[in-house]
PDB file of C-alpha atoms in Angstrom:
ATOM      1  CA  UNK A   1     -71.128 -12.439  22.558  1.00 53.00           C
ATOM      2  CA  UNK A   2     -68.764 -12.282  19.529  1.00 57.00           C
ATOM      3  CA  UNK A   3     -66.647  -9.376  19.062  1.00 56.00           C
ATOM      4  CA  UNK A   4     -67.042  -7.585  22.168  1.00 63.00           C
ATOM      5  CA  UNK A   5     -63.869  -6.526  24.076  1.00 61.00           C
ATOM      6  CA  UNK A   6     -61.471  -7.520  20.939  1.00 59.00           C
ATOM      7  CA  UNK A   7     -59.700  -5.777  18.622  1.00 59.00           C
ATOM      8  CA  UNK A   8     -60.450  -5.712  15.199  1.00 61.00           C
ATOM      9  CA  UNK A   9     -57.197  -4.217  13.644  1.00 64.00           C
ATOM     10  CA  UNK A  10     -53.922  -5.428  14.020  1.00 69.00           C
ATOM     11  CA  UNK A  11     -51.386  -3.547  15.730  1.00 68.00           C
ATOM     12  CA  UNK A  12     -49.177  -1.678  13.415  1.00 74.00           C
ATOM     13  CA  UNK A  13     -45.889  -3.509  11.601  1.00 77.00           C
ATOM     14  CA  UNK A  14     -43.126  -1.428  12.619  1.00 79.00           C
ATOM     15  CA  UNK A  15     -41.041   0.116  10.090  1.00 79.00           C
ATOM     16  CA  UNK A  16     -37.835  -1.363   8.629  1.00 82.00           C
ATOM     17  CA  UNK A  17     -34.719  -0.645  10.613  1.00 79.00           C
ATOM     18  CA  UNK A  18     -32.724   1.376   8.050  1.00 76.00           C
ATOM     19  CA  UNK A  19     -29.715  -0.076   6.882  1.00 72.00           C
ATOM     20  CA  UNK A  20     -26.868   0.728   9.103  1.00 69.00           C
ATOM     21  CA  UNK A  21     -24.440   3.507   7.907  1.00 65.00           C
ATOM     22  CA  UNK A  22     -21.610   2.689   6.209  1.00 67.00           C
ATOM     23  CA  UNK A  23     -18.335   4.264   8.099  1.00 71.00           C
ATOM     24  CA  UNK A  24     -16.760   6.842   7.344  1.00 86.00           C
ATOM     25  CA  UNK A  25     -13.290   7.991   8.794  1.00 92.00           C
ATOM     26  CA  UNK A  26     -11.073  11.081   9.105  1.00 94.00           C
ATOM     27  CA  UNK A  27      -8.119   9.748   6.620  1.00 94.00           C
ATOM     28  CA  UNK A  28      -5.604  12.976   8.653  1.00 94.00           C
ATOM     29  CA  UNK A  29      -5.966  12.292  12.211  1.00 94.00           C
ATOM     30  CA  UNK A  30      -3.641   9.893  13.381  1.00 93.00           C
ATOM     31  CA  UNK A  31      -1.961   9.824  10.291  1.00 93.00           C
ATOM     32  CA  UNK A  32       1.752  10.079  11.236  1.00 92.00           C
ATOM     33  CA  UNK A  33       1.108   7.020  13.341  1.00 92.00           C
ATOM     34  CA  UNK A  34      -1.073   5.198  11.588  1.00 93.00           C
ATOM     35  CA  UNK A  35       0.144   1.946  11.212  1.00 91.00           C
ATOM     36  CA  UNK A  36       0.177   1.573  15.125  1.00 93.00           C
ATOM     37  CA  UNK A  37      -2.798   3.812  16.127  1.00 94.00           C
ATOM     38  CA  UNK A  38      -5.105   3.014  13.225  1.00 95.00           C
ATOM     39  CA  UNK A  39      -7.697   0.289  12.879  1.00 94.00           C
ATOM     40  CA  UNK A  40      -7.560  -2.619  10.746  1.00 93.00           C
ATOM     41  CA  UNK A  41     -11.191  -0.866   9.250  1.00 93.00           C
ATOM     42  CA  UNK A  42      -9.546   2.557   9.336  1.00 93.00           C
ATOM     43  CA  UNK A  43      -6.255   1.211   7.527  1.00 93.00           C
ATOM     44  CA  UNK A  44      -8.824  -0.492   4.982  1.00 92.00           C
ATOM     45  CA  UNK A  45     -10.807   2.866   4.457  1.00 92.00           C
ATOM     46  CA  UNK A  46      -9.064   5.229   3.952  1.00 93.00           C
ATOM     47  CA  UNK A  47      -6.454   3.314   1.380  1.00 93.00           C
ATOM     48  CA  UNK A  48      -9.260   2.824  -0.282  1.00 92.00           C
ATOM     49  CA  UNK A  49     -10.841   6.436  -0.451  1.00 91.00           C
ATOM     50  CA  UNK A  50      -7.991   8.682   0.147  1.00 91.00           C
ATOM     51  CA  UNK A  51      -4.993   6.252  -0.418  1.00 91.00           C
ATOM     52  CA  UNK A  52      -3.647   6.420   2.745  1.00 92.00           C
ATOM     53  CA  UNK A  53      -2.702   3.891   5.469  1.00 90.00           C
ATOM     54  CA  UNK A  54      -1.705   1.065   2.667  1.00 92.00           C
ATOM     55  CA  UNK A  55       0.153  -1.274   3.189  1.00 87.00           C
ATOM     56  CA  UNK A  56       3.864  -0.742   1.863  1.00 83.00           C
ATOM     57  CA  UNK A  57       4.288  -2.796  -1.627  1.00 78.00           C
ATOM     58  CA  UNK A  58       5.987  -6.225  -1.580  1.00 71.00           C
ATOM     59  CA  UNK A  59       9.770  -6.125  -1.933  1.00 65.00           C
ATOM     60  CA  UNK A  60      10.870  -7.340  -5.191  1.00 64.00           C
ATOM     61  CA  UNK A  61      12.339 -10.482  -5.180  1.00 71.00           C
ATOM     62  CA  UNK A  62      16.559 -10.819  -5.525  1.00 77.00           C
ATOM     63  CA  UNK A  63      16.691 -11.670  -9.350  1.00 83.00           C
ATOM     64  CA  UNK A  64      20.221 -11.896  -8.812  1.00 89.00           C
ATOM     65  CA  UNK A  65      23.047 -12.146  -5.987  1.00 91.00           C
ATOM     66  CA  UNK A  66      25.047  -8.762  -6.112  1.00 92.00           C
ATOM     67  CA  UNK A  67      27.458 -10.274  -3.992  1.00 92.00           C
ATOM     68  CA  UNK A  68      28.396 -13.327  -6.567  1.00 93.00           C
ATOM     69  CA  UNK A  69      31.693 -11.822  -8.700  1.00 92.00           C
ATOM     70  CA  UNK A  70      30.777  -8.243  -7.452  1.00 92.00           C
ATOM     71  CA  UNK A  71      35.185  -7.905  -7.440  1.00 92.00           C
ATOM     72  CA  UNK A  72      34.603  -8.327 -11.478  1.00 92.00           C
ATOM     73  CA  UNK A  73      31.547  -6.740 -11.961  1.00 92.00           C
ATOM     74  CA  UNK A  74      31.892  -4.629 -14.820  1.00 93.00           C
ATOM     75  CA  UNK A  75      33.767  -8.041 -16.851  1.00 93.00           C
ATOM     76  CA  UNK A  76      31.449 -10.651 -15.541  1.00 93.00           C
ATOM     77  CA  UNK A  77      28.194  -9.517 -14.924  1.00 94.00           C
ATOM     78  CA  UNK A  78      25.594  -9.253 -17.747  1.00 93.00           C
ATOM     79  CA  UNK A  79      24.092  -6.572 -18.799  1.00 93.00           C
ATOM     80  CA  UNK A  80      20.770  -7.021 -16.704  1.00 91.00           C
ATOM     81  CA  UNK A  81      22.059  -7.873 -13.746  1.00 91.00           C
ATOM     82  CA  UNK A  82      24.074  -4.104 -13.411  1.00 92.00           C
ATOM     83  CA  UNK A  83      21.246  -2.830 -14.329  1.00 91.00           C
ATOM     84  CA  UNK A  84      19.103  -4.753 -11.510  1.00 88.00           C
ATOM     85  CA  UNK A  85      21.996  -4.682  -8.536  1.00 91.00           C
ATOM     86  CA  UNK A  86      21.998  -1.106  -9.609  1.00 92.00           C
ATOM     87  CA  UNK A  87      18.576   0.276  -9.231  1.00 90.00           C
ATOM     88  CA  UNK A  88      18.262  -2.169  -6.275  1.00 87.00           C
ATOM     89  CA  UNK A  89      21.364  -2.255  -3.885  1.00 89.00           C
ATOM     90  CA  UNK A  90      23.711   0.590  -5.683  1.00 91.00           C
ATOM     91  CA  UNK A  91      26.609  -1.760  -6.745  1.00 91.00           C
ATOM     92  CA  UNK A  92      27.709  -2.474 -10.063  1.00 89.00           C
ATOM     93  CA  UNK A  93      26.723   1.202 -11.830  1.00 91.00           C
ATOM     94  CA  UNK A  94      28.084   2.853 -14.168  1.00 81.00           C
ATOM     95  CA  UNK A  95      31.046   5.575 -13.124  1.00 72.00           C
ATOM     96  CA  UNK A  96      30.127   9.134 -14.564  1.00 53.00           C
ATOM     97  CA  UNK A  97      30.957  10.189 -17.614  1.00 45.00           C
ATOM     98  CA  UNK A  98      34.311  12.544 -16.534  1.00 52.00           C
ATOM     99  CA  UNK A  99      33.798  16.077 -17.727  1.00 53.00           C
ATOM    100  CA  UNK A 100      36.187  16.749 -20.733  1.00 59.00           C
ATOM    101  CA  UNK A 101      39.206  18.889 -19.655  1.00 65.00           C
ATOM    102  CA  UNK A 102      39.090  22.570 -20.000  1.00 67.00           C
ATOM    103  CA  UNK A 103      40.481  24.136 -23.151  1.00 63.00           C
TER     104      UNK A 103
END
């Protein structure tokens, strides 16, 4: 006998498993130790969403040796390189302008 004691419809198709939530994290907590206590993901997060917990930026590179001829700076040292030692290690600046003497 055909058809007796079987099933005619298929069992449901389950539903798709919705795609998973994307994380989210709390950019404060933690955040005065966050470069030991956070997670790589966290770190990646939340310098990406609230610009926090990124990496420091790269050191620029010594363009020049403020050591080299640093006893005859202000005679031997071009323009660019006070400017550079400077800005980036404090030697070779300019001395302030002296206030003119009272009248």
């Amino acid at each position: 006998q055909v058809g007796k004691g079987c099933t005619t419809t298929q069992a449901p198709t389950p539903a798709p498993t919705p795609p998973p939530t994307p994380l989210t994290f709390d950019c404060n907590a933690g955040f005065p130790n966050w470069q030991m206590g956070w997670s790589v993901q966290k770190k990646a997060w939340c310098c990406q969403h609230s610009r926090r917990g990124c990496p420091p930026p790269p050191t620029p590179a010594c363009l020049f040796d403020c050591a080299a001829g640093f006893v005859n700076w202000q005679a031997g040292w071009s323009q660019e390189k006070k400017i550079w030692c400077c800005e980036h290690e404090g030697k070779g600046c300019a001395a302030a302008t002296p206030c003119p003497p009272p009248r």
